[in-house]
XYZ file of C-alpha atoms in Angstrom:
722
model
C 62.252 -13.047 -38.571
C 64.032 -9.747 -38.832
C 67.035 -9.100 -36.645
C 66.402 -6.577 -33.854
C 68.947 -4.705 -31.762
C 68.439 -3.708 -28.127
C 68.502 -0.016 -27.413
C 70.810 -0.760 -24.471
C 73.422 -2.024 -26.921
C 73.029 1.108 -29.031
C 73.389 3.374 -26.002
C 76.367 1.318 -24.748
C 78.170 1.956 -28.007
C 77.601 5.687 -27.524
C 78.902 5.426 -23.937
C 82.091 3.662 -25.142
C 82.714 6.478 -27.584
C 82.070 9.056 -24.860
C 84.421 7.236 -22.442
C 87.273 7.455 -24.894
C 86.800 11.165 -25.254
C 86.437 11.640 -21.477
C 89.706 9.879 -20.762
C 91.336 12.238 -23.181
C 89.796 15.265 -21.460
C 90.659 13.992 -17.949
C 94.348 14.613 -18.352
C 93.693 18.124 -19.672
C 91.494 19.118 -16.720
C 93.676 17.569 -13.966
C 95.601 20.746 -13.317
C 92.413 22.794 -13.233
C 90.912 20.420 -10.692
C 93.864 20.789 -8.358
C 93.355 24.546 -8.234
C 89.637 24.080 -7.655
C 90.336 21.566 -4.880
C 92.215 24.211 -2.921
C 89.193 26.461 -3.031
C 86.959 23.570 -2.083
C 89.094 22.964 1.024
C 88.387 26.494 2.131
C 84.731 26.013 1.327
C 84.747 22.768 3.329
C 86.251 24.562 6.330
C 83.574 27.248 6.326
C 80.965 24.575 5.632
C 82.216 22.704 8.708
C 81.646 25.884 10.710
C 78.167 26.153 9.241
C 77.406 22.497 10.003
C 78.659 22.975 13.571
C 76.301 25.932 13.970
C 73.445 23.880 12.490
C 74.236 21.052 14.904
C 74.411 23.568 17.728
C 70.964 24.938 16.813
C 69.497 21.443 16.494
C 70.961 20.340 19.799
C 69.750 23.507 21.441
C 66.250 22.801 20.094
C 66.529 19.145 21.187
C 67.433 20.299 24.680
C 64.442 22.605 24.609
C 62.236 19.715 23.485
C 63.578 17.464 26.256
C 62.830 20.293 28.673
C 59.228 20.558 27.423
C 58.816 16.767 27.520
C 60.013 16.666 31.121
C 57.661 19.484 32.190
C 54.775 17.815 30.366
C 55.303 14.135 31.280
C 57.282 14.454 34.567
C 59.601 11.566 33.654
C 63.232 11.332 34.788
C 64.289 9.896 31.439
C 63.875 13.331 29.908
C 66.298 14.872 32.465
C 68.845 12.228 31.464
C 68.148 12.969 27.808
C 68.541 16.690 28.494
C 71.877 16.089 30.244
C 73.131 13.986 27.313
C 72.063 16.676 24.840
C 73.842 19.344 26.914
C 77.040 17.190 26.834
C 76.716 16.938 23.025
C 76.121 20.683 22.946
C 79.351 21.313 24.873
C 81.286 18.979 22.538
C 79.791 20.666 19.475
C 80.672 24.059 20.911
C 84.313 22.971 21.343
C 84.412 21.760 17.736
C 82.870 25.067 16.629
C 85.644 27.029 18.308
C 88.280 24.871 16.573
C 86.613 25.243 13.165
C 86.302 29.025 13.541
C 90.000 29.215 14.431
C 90.844 27.544 11.054
C 88.916 30.169 9.026
C 90.714 33.532 8.991
C 87.568 35.310 7.762
C 85.693 34.287 10.975
C 88.265 35.341 13.553
C 86.227 38.484 14.282
C 83.348 36.292 15.524
C 85.468 34.763 18.273
C 84.413 37.642 20.558
C 80.822 36.292 20.560
C 81.775 32.765 21.600
C 82.358 33.490 25.337
C 78.929 35.154 25.571
C 77.326 32.156 23.898
C 79.165 29.733 26.180
C 77.990 31.653 29.237
C 74.379 31.656 27.996
C 74.454 27.878 27.341
C 75.854 27.220 30.827
C 73.183 29.446 32.400
C 70.446 27.584 30.502
C 71.788 24.206 31.727
C 71.922 25.388 35.343
C 68.377 26.832 35.082
C 67.059 23.491 33.837
C 68.734 21.619 36.710
C 67.086 23.987 39.214
C 63.724 23.606 37.500
C 64.031 19.793 37.494
C 64.890 19.805 41.226
C 61.818 21.976 41.928
C 59.586 19.565 39.992
C 61.041 16.631 41.962
C 60.134 18.403 45.177
C 56.616 18.945 43.865
C 56.446 15.313 42.820
C 56.770 13.706 39.426
C 53.486 11.844 39.916
C 50.435 12.119 42.150
C 51.935 9.935 44.859
C 55.379 11.562 44.998
C 56.784 14.681 46.717
C 54.594 17.537 47.912
C 51.836 16.436 45.532
C 51.814 12.964 47.131
C 51.787 14.479 50.625
C 48.859 16.702 49.682
C 46.933 13.783 48.188
C 47.580 11.602 51.260
C 46.418 14.391 53.604
C 43.228 14.905 51.548
C 42.517 11.173 51.470
C 42.950 10.868 55.263
C 40.599 13.789 55.955
C 37.947 12.516 53.525
C 38.148 8.993 55.017
C 37.474 10.300 58.521
C 34.646 12.579 57.353
C 32.809 9.710 55.655
C 32.204 8.069 59.040
C 30.697 11.232 60.546
C 27.884 11.639 57.995
C 27.846 15.412 58.441
C 26.816 17.091 55.125
C 28.082 20.514 56.196
C 31.579 19.188 56.780
C 31.589 17.333 53.478
C 30.409 20.439 51.627
C 33.130 22.492 53.287
C 35.690 19.864 52.282
C 34.450 19.965 48.702
C 34.923 23.753 48.678
C 38.529 23.240 49.855
C 39.122 20.739 47.054
C 37.658 23.222 44.583
C 40.159 25.912 45.740
C 42.905 23.315 45.429
C 41.916 22.489 41.845
C 41.545 26.181 40.953
C 45.125 26.813 42.103
C 46.429 23.841 40.125
C 44.717 25.192 37.002
C 45.430 28.937 37.395
C 48.545 29.070 39.642
C 47.106 32.043 41.550
C 48.111 32.354 45.288
C 44.702 33.864 46.154
C 43.274 30.346 46.278
C 45.611 29.569 49.213
C 43.943 32.369 51.209
C 40.511 31.045 50.244
C 41.425 27.519 51.342
C 42.773 28.857 54.678
C 39.458 30.664 55.205
C 37.558 27.412 54.572
C 39.859 25.602 57.052
C 39.098 28.221 59.715
C 35.383 27.756 58.990
C 35.836 23.992 59.317
C 37.557 24.376 62.708
C 34.576 26.499 63.820
C 32.211 23.492 63.679
C 31.084 22.496 67.208
C 32.384 19.368 68.897
C 28.863 17.935 68.819
C 29.478 17.105 65.113
C 32.094 14.527 66.255
C 31.637 11.216 68.007
C 34.040 12.139 70.837
C 36.879 14.441 71.800
C 39.502 12.094 70.407
C 37.877 12.092 66.961
C 37.624 15.908 67.044
C 41.336 16.194 67.818
C 42.269 13.617 65.192
C 40.326 15.329 62.381
C 41.661 18.747 63.429
C 45.240 17.431 63.231
C 44.564 15.881 59.820
C 43.065 19.182 58.618
C 46.150 21.093 59.835
C 48.339 18.596 57.983
C 46.273 19.116 54.801
C 46.543 22.904 55.212
C 50.307 22.733 55.729
C 50.784 20.366 52.765
C 48.793 22.629 50.511
C 50.740 25.722 51.638
C 54.043 23.961 50.922
C 52.731 22.811 47.531
C 51.658 26.389 46.652
C 55.008 27.853 47.687
C 57.014 25.352 45.644
C 54.669 25.743 42.633
C 55.229 29.509 42.598
C 58.999 28.988 42.799
C 58.771 26.507 39.914
C 56.924 29.105 37.805
C 59.716 31.632 38.462
C 62.347 29.057 37.466
C 60.488 28.466 34.200
C 60.597 32.170 33.407
C 64.332 32.320 34.221
C 65.054 29.329 31.980
C 63.078 30.871 29.100
C 65.026 34.105 29.530
C 68.402 32.290 29.374
C 67.280 30.430 26.249
C 66.110 33.679 24.683
C 69.517 35.242 25.406
C 71.455 32.362 23.772
C 69.303 31.970 20.651
C 70.145 35.344 18.939
C 73.880 34.741 19.510
C 73.685 31.452 17.596
C 71.708 33.108 14.809
C 74.257 35.939 14.540
C 77.159 33.450 14.219
C 75.214 31.439 11.650
C 74.439 34.522 9.595
C 78.054 35.719 9.513
C 79.340 32.242 8.593
C 76.920 32.070 5.691
C 78.095 35.441 4.400
C 81.738 34.235 4.431
C 80.733 30.946 2.844
C 78.898 32.822 0.053
C 82.059 34.797 -0.716
C 84.213 31.646 -0.827
C 81.668 29.864 -3.020
C 81.637 32.823 -5.388
C 85.435 32.617 -5.720
C 85.178 28.862 -6.227
C 82.562 29.365 -8.925
C 84.790 31.830 -10.771
C 87.717 29.397 -10.724
C 85.436 26.543 -11.782
C 84.131 28.640 -14.672
C 87.672 29.265 -15.857
C 88.440 25.561 -15.583
C 85.315 24.711 -17.545
C 86.299 27.153 -20.279
C 89.694 25.501 -20.625
C 88.149 22.033 -20.656
C 85.634 23.126 -23.306
C 88.278 24.373 -25.680
C 90.271 21.189 -25.188
C 87.238 18.935 -25.708
C 85.854 20.575 -28.880
C 88.030 18.443 -31.091
C 87.056 15.218 -29.381
C 83.416 16.234 -29.361
C 83.461 16.662 -33.152
C 84.595 13.064 -33.584
C 81.995 11.919 -31.038
C 79.214 13.776 -32.817
C 79.981 12.298 -36.227
C 79.989 8.762 -34.864
C 76.949 9.299 -32.633
C 74.812 10.879 -35.379
C 74.789 7.688 -37.370
C 73.510 5.725 -34.391
C 71.119 8.454 -33.260
C 69.553 8.575 -36.720
C 68.647 4.934 -36.480
C 66.899 5.660 -33.173
C 65.317 9.033 -33.940
C 63.767 8.227 -37.336
C 61.284 5.598 -36.082
C 60.610 7.759 -33.044
C 59.744 10.668 -35.331
C 57.351 8.467 -37.299
C 55.791 7.379 -34.022
C 55.514 11.044 -33.005
C 53.819 11.776 -36.358
C 51.303 9.012 -35.726
C 50.548 10.451 -32.265
C 50.162 13.988 -33.627
C 47.788 12.758 -36.322
C 45.814 11.019 -33.580
C 45.483 14.396 -31.835
C 43.995 15.678 -35.126
C 41.611 12.663 -35.195
C 43.481 11.126 -38.157
C 44.030 7.400 -37.543
C 45.330 6.436 -41.042
C 49.180 6.934 -40.863
C 51.194 3.704 -40.806
C 53.195 2.747 -37.742
C 57.051 2.678 -38.005
C 59.000 -0.566 -38.549
C 62.363 -0.620 -36.753
C 64.960 -3.234 -35.785
C 65.204 -1.815 -32.257
C 63.122 -3.930 -29.881
C 62.099 -1.173 -27.441
C 60.945 1.202 -30.204
C 59.093 -1.665 -31.907
C 57.262 -2.375 -28.621
C 56.411 1.325 -28.355
C 54.995 1.236 -31.901
C 52.788 -1.749 -31.028
C 51.550 0.008 -27.853
C 50.791 3.120 -29.911
C 48.789 0.951 -32.328
C 46.655 -0.437 -29.487
C 46.250 3.040 -28.056
C 45.165 4.327 -31.488
C 42.406 1.729 -31.677
C 41.080 2.836 -28.283
C 41.284 6.485 -29.278
C 39.400 5.798 -32.504
C 36.531 4.236 -30.522
C 36.604 7.153 -28.059
C 36.566 9.640 -30.957
C 33.501 7.979 -32.442
C 31.738 7.995 -29.075
C 32.691 11.643 -28.540
C 31.212 12.627 -31.919
C 27.992 10.763 -31.109
C 27.746 12.422 -27.689
C 28.488 15.843 -29.236
C 25.783 15.221 -31.868
C 23.233 14.371 -29.164
C 24.270 17.370 -27.047
C 24.009 19.699 -30.092
C 20.540 18.326 -30.790
C 19.580 18.978 -27.150
C 20.940 22.533 -27.458
C 18.646 23.001 -30.517
C 15.674 21.717 -28.504
C 15.620 18.170 -29.958
C 15.806 15.623 -27.136
C 14.942 12.605 -29.335
C 18.562 11.857 -30.389
C 20.409 8.984 -28.637
C 24.017 7.823 -28.405
C 24.843 4.464 -30.007
C 26.758 2.572 -27.276
C 27.064 -0.672 -29.259
C 30.638 -1.972 -29.340
C 31.826 0.417 -26.566
C 32.582 -0.252 -22.942
C 33.989 1.393 -19.868
C 33.655 5.063 -19.050
C 32.413 6.153 -22.497
C 29.670 3.506 -22.495
C 28.512 4.747 -19.075
C 28.724 8.347 -20.323
C 26.643 7.494 -23.428
C 24.009 5.733 -21.319
C 23.916 8.748 -18.979
C 23.415 11.169 -21.908
C 20.621 8.936 -23.243
C 18.959 8.923 -19.805
C 19.169 12.745 -19.633
C 17.563 13.044 -23.090
C 14.726 10.691 -22.097
C 13.945 12.599 -18.884
C 14.174 16.027 -20.586
C 11.990 14.880 -23.527
C 9.258 13.583 -21.200
C 9.301 16.673 -18.946
C 9.242 19.130 -21.856
C 6.444 17.179 -23.518
C 4.339 17.561 -20.368
C 5.165 21.293 -20.273
C 4.219 21.636 -23.975
C 0.841 19.979 -23.402
C 0.042 22.276 -20.448
C 1.134 25.451 -22.286
C -0.850 24.358 -25.368
C -3.975 24.080 -23.206
C -3.331 27.499 -21.647
C -2.849 29.001 -25.130
C -6.404 27.895 -26.042
C -7.796 29.437 -22.840
C -8.187 26.135 -20.919
C -7.284 26.946 -17.291
C -7.914 23.345 -16.105
C -4.544 22.169 -17.449
C -1.874 20.873 -14.998
C 1.450 19.001 -15.172
C 1.454 15.217 -14.796
C 2.180 14.106 -11.185
C 5.554 12.696 -10.191
C 7.729 15.495 -11.637
C 11.204 16.011 -10.150
C 13.855 18.725 -10.011
C 13.324 21.763 -12.244
C 10.189 20.173 -13.776
C 8.714 20.050 -10.274
C 9.371 23.808 -9.936
C 7.786 24.402 -13.393
C 4.732 22.348 -12.312
C 4.310 24.497 -9.169
C 4.720 27.715 -11.233
C 2.087 26.589 -13.792
C -0.376 25.715 -11.003
C 0.151 29.175 -9.494
C -0.295 30.799 -12.947
C -3.583 28.984 -13.682
C -4.950 29.902 -10.232
C -4.044 33.586 -10.786
C -5.523 33.632 -14.318
C -8.694 31.903 -13.110
C -9.290 34.584 -10.459
C -8.598 37.483 -12.842
C -10.790 36.046 -15.638
C -13.669 35.551 -13.204
C -13.364 39.159 -12.039
C -13.121 40.503 -15.621
C -16.139 38.371 -16.671
C -18.302 40.017 -14.014
C -17.003 43.483 -14.963
C -17.623 42.902 -18.698
C -21.194 41.718 -18.023
C -21.917 44.854 -15.991
C -20.306 47.045 -18.704
C -22.353 45.376 -21.457
C -25.627 45.784 -19.529
C -24.823 49.448 -18.875
C -23.996 50.008 -22.561
C -27.369 48.486 -23.562
C -29.200 50.809 -21.182
C -27.305 53.851 -22.514
C -28.011 52.831 -26.120
C -31.735 52.434 -25.404
C -31.886 55.836 -23.659
C -30.033 57.489 -26.554
C -32.463 56.014 -29.121
C -35.449 57.285 -27.112
C -33.884 60.742 -26.786
C -33.151 60.774 -30.538
C -36.769 59.992 -31.380
C -37.990 62.741 -29.069
C -35.575 65.202 -30.644
C -36.916 64.383 -34.088
C -40.501 64.980 -32.841
C -39.496 68.358 -31.378
C -37.807 69.337 -34.635
C -40.936 68.489 -36.610
C -43.104 70.567 -34.243
C -40.791 73.570 -34.616
C -40.913 73.184 -38.372
C -44.708 73.304 -38.302
C -44.519 76.389 -36.081
C -42.255 78.129 -38.582
C -44.642 77.306 -41.412
C -47.603 78.700 -39.449
C -45.750 81.940 -38.720
C -44.913 82.256 -42.384
C -48.648 81.979 -43.176
C -49.441 84.721 -40.634
C -46.865 86.954 -42.251
C -48.400 86.430 -45.699
C -51.831 87.134 -44.263
C -50.696 90.461 -42.828
C -49.269 91.461 -46.186
C -52.565 90.576 -47.856
C -54.332 92.711 -45.235
C -52.165 95.696 -46.142
C -52.969 95.259 -49.848
C -56.647 94.609 -49.397
C -58.419 96.511 -46.656
C -61.772 95.453 -48.020
C -61.237 91.823 -47.012
C -59.649 92.822 -43.675
C -62.566 91.602 -41.630
C -62.518 88.095 -43.021
C -58.725 88.009 -43.086
C -58.554 89.224 -39.469
C -60.924 86.473 -38.476
C -58.701 83.981 -40.228
C -55.677 85.588 -38.582
C -57.392 85.326 -35.211
C -58.050 81.636 -35.769
C -54.506 81.081 -36.980
C -53.142 83.038 -34.043
C -55.098 80.866 -31.631
C -53.748 77.740 -33.315
C -50.211 79.160 -33.297
C -50.504 79.915 -29.607
C -51.505 76.302 -28.924
C -48.573 75.073 -31.040
C -46.215 77.423 -29.179
C -47.392 76.022 -25.865
C -46.815 72.521 -27.174
C -43.364 73.610 -28.371
C -42.534 74.932 -24.896
C -43.655 71.608 -23.408
C -41.564 69.656 -25.959
C -38.490 71.813 -25.276
C -38.905 71.175 -21.552
C -39.020 67.450 -22.220
C -35.849 67.779 -24.304
C -34.191 69.529 -21.359
C -35.278 66.746 -18.980
C -33.950 64.119 -21.413
C -30.623 65.989 -21.590
C -30.380 65.899 -17.789
C -31.109 62.120 -17.786
C -28.486 61.586 -20.500
C -25.982 63.572 -18.411
C -26.578 61.193 -15.470
C -26.082 58.189 -17.752
C -22.795 59.593 -19.091
C -21.631 60.104 -15.485
C -22.367 56.448 -14.885
C -20.383 55.601 -18.063
C -17.440 57.562 -16.655
C -17.644 55.537 -13.419
C -17.814 52.253 -15.358
C -14.847 53.322 -17.536
C -12.857 54.245 -14.397
C -13.594 50.881 -12.734
C -12.761 49.022 -15.978
C -9.496 50.966 -16.289
C -8.631 50.106 -12.658
C -9.384 46.398 -13.251
C -7.262 46.421 -16.421
C -4.404 48.075 -14.491
C -4.574 45.369 -11.785
C -4.675 42.689 -14.488
C -1.572 44.223 -16.132
C 0.274 44.173 -12.776
C -0.616 40.506 -12.212
C 0.433 39.682 -15.788
C 3.789 41.423 -15.194
C 4.292 39.334 -12.050
C 3.559 36.192 -14.076
C 6.498 37.055 -16.355
C 6.786 35.461 -19.788
C 3.723 33.249 -19.213
C 1.476 36.300 -18.606
C 2.547 38.262 -21.679
C -0.598 37.313 -23.670
C -2.867 38.274 -20.832
C -1.000 41.584 -20.506
C -2.012 42.345 -24.106
C -5.670 41.621 -23.227
C -5.407 43.910 -20.179
C -3.930 46.657 -22.397
C -6.835 46.339 -24.858
C -9.341 46.531 -21.977
C -7.658 49.725 -20.748
C -7.814 51.188 -24.248
C -11.522 50.294 -24.477
C -12.184 51.904 -21.094
C -10.331 55.023 -22.226
C -12.393 55.218 -25.443
C -15.592 54.816 -23.392
C -14.504 57.635 -21.104
C -13.663 59.873 -24.078
C -17.039 59.118 -25.741
C -18.879 59.876 -22.502
C -16.990 63.164 -22.257
C -17.976 64.088 -25.806
C -21.613 63.223 -25.012
C -21.474 65.486 -21.953
C -20.108 68.321 -24.052
C -22.815 67.869 -26.662
C -25.540 67.630 -23.999
C -24.254 70.811 -22.306
C -24.347 72.615 -25.654
C -27.838 71.248 -26.416
C -28.998 72.248 -22.933
C -27.923 75.835 -23.560
C -29.577 75.915 -26.979
C -32.789 74.393 -25.583
C -32.835 77.010 -22.835
C -32.590 79.768 -25.477
C -35.290 78.036 -27.537
C -37.630 77.822 -24.534
C -37.089 81.521 -23.906
C -37.807 82.374 -27.536
C -40.938 80.186 -27.587
C -42.142 81.916 -24.414
C -41.622 85.244 -26.108
C -43.416 83.869 -29.180
C -46.420 82.854 -27.013
C -46.522 86.301 -25.490
C -46.341 87.882 -28.971
C -49.108 85.648 -30.214
C -51.257 86.603 -27.234
C -50.712 90.262 -28.112
C -51.562 89.486 -31.765
C -54.839 87.889 -30.715
C -55.658 90.931 -28.572
C -54.720 93.180 -31.463
C -56.880 91.264 -33.897
C -59.843 91.655 -31.506
C -59.147 95.362 -31.374
C -58.746 95.420 -35.189
C -62.333 94.229 -35.522
C -63.337 97.294 -33.563
C -60.811 99.550 -35.221
C -60.885 98.635 -38.878
C -60.191 102.219 -39.852
C -56.763 102.234 -38.255
C -55.694 98.721 -39.378
C -54.183 99.923 -42.611
C -51.739 102.143 -40.760
C -50.686 99.426 -38.340
C -50.514 96.643 -40.947
C -46.952 97.526 -41.991
C -45.741 97.513 -38.389
C -47.442 94.173 -37.719
C -45.851 92.740 -40.861
C -42.403 93.813 -39.628
C -43.062 92.261 -36.177
C -44.195 89.006 -37.729
C -41.095 88.955 -39.906
C -38.886 89.179 -36.796
C -40.906 86.416 -35.123
C -40.525 84.281 -38.246
C -36.731 84.747 -38.153
C -36.636 83.753 -34.469
C -38.746 80.645 -35.117
C -36.483 79.693 -38.050
C -33.463 79.978 -35.759
C -35.219 77.853 -33.147
C -36.031 75.283 -35.849
C -32.357 75.081 -36.891
C -31.236 74.671 -33.261
C -33.787 71.919 -32.785
C -32.453 70.155 -35.884
C -28.908 70.401 -34.491
C -30.069 68.988 -31.132
C -31.660 66.049 -32.964
C -28.392 65.452 -34.873
C -26.429 65.528 -31.617
C -28.792 63.029 -30.043
C -28.285 60.743 -33.031
C -24.510 60.994 -32.575
C -24.926 60.180 -28.872
C -27.017 57.163 -29.802
C -24.312 56.030 -32.257
C -21.648 56.396 -29.505
C -23.814 54.279 -27.197
C -24.013 51.586 -29.891
C -20.202 51.630 -30.256
C -19.844 51.309 -26.470
C -22.227 48.337 -26.537
C -20.227 46.664 -29.335
C -16.888 47.171 -27.533
C -18.366 45.773 -24.277
C -19.655 42.777 -26.218
C -16.222 42.224 -27.781
C -14.602 42.368 -24.312
C -17.028 39.755 -23.013
C -16.420 37.519 -26.028
C -12.616 37.804 -25.528
C -12.917 36.809 -21.853
C -15.468 34.072 -22.624
C -12.742 32.230 -24.601
C -11.178 31.100 -21.292
C -12.254 27.841 -19.688
C -12.394 28.402 -15.919
C -11.662 25.768 -13.303
C -14.657 23.628 -12.400
C -16.492 24.607 -15.634
C -17.619 22.274 -18.532
C -15.472 21.784 -21.651
C -17.138 24.544 -23.814
C -17.674 27.145 -21.129
C -16.735 30.118 -23.324
C -18.839 29.879 -26.488
C -22.338 28.681 -25.511
C -22.872 30.958 -22.474
C -21.572 33.929 -24.488
C -24.148 33.360 -27.248
C -26.896 32.796 -24.687
C -25.861 35.988 -22.838
C -25.921 37.913 -26.141
C -29.472 36.695 -26.839
C -30.539 37.718 -23.333
C -29.123 41.229 -23.828
C -30.771 41.520 -27.229
C -34.116 40.564 -25.643
């Protein structure tokens, strides 16, 4: 076993060395201490003055406390205590005067002492007067004026109990109330009120009493009560005045004591400053004298201190490495018992810290995994105990609860992402998961209502688009028929023109050609009438299409309004309604495209209407011209001789008619093209409405079967196609 030295022995050796040096320095500093002692005597004198003032203040406060105790508890022991404190105060004051006389710097304060002595004497006399007044009032409820008043009240109430007169008892209670009010508020007005009640009591008739003797007895007792109360009120008011006088005398003495105390502290500060200067000089001399001895002490002490400090440094290194989570450095080996025990304790502490470090890393790993969204990690609490084991179990419990709650949330959100609005959180949720469950229920209810409303709107929009598409196809077919009729009319007019030219070149065949022209003119007139009828039908179809486009505008406006409301509801739903907000935006865009297409159709129909009106006018003119041609041909039969001259003019007129019919044919072709474009726009509107319905049909509404979206959508599409 290695030999070990106690640290006490090591320190004792250092003390022995220091004692030798101190004895050497003691003789050097003896002279300096004598000079300092003289200054300390002066400081002690002024300190005695200060202590006397402190004692004077404390005794003054003790007297004040005894005064308050006497006024509060009404006990004679506090008057005796107050008298003893005042005697101590007088003795302290005499000692204060002697101490001030010994300090030359405080001789100027001697002028204040007579004023202070007078104030103290006045305070003592005021307390004696106040105590005498309280004795007259009575120190308890059965003593003095208070006892007399209580006895008088008791006698009156005893006599009134035998009378059984409620009015008298009520009047007596009112007197007692005035009595209590005065005791609480110390206001003399309650004495006047009690006297008024006494006069009212004396006014009761003698019939309230059993006999004359009882009436006289109660009246005398009431007068005694009134007199006792008046004396009690008078003495109470005097006692209140004595309290004010005593407070004034105390207030006059207190600033005088504070002024003396302040001046004594100023003088004491000056003396202490002088003492400090002398002490500093003495310390400087002692320092120079002790430098030599200190050098010897340091050389001898360093050898011993090294043996103590080196193992302590190694222990400090081990502790610092522990702070850096390094538990590998070796512990120091030392022959000093205390340091060896410290090293062993540090070793045990290091083992505990190593376990705590491991637990901390595990907990940090689990917490980091939770921060990344992974709640499946757990803390290994095997081999640990105490607070860290409880902490690890708590972290594991938090991970389990969070993993379960988030799994339920994931399942519900996954169902909502597929359009299933029947999803809901599992029952029994707590805390924030309970709030999430309520929010998801509110979201599904809101989405269910909006999807139902949009489903109805999309069905109406799809039906309307089908009707518009059908009407556009019909109008397109009619436009093509009208264009064909105008083309035939143009061809017939071209034939008439050629016939007229042949008539000009061959007058010999004029008769037969005129007959043919008459027949052709009759046929042309019939075709012109049919053309007029067809153009009128085109005009009617344009008006019908205009009404349909107005209805499209209304549907687009309603769809836009519904999409706007859906966007507002999606914004209220927050992050959960972001996907539905995109659907609402697409619906608004679709409604806007429908409105724009309807506007283009209106513009085209308005243009076609104007062109048709011009065509009708031209066809009317053509019919009139053909009627004139027929009449002319009839006249030509009669006037064959003049036909040659008029043939050129007729040819020119027919040429102009041919140009007009060609123009009408081109306009009719344009109208047919516009109707085809309108039909194509109606088909696009139908497709967009169908897409909207298919997008909404992907949601599964509450109370609906599992595949609500797909099968009804296909069935509805077949119904619309039919």
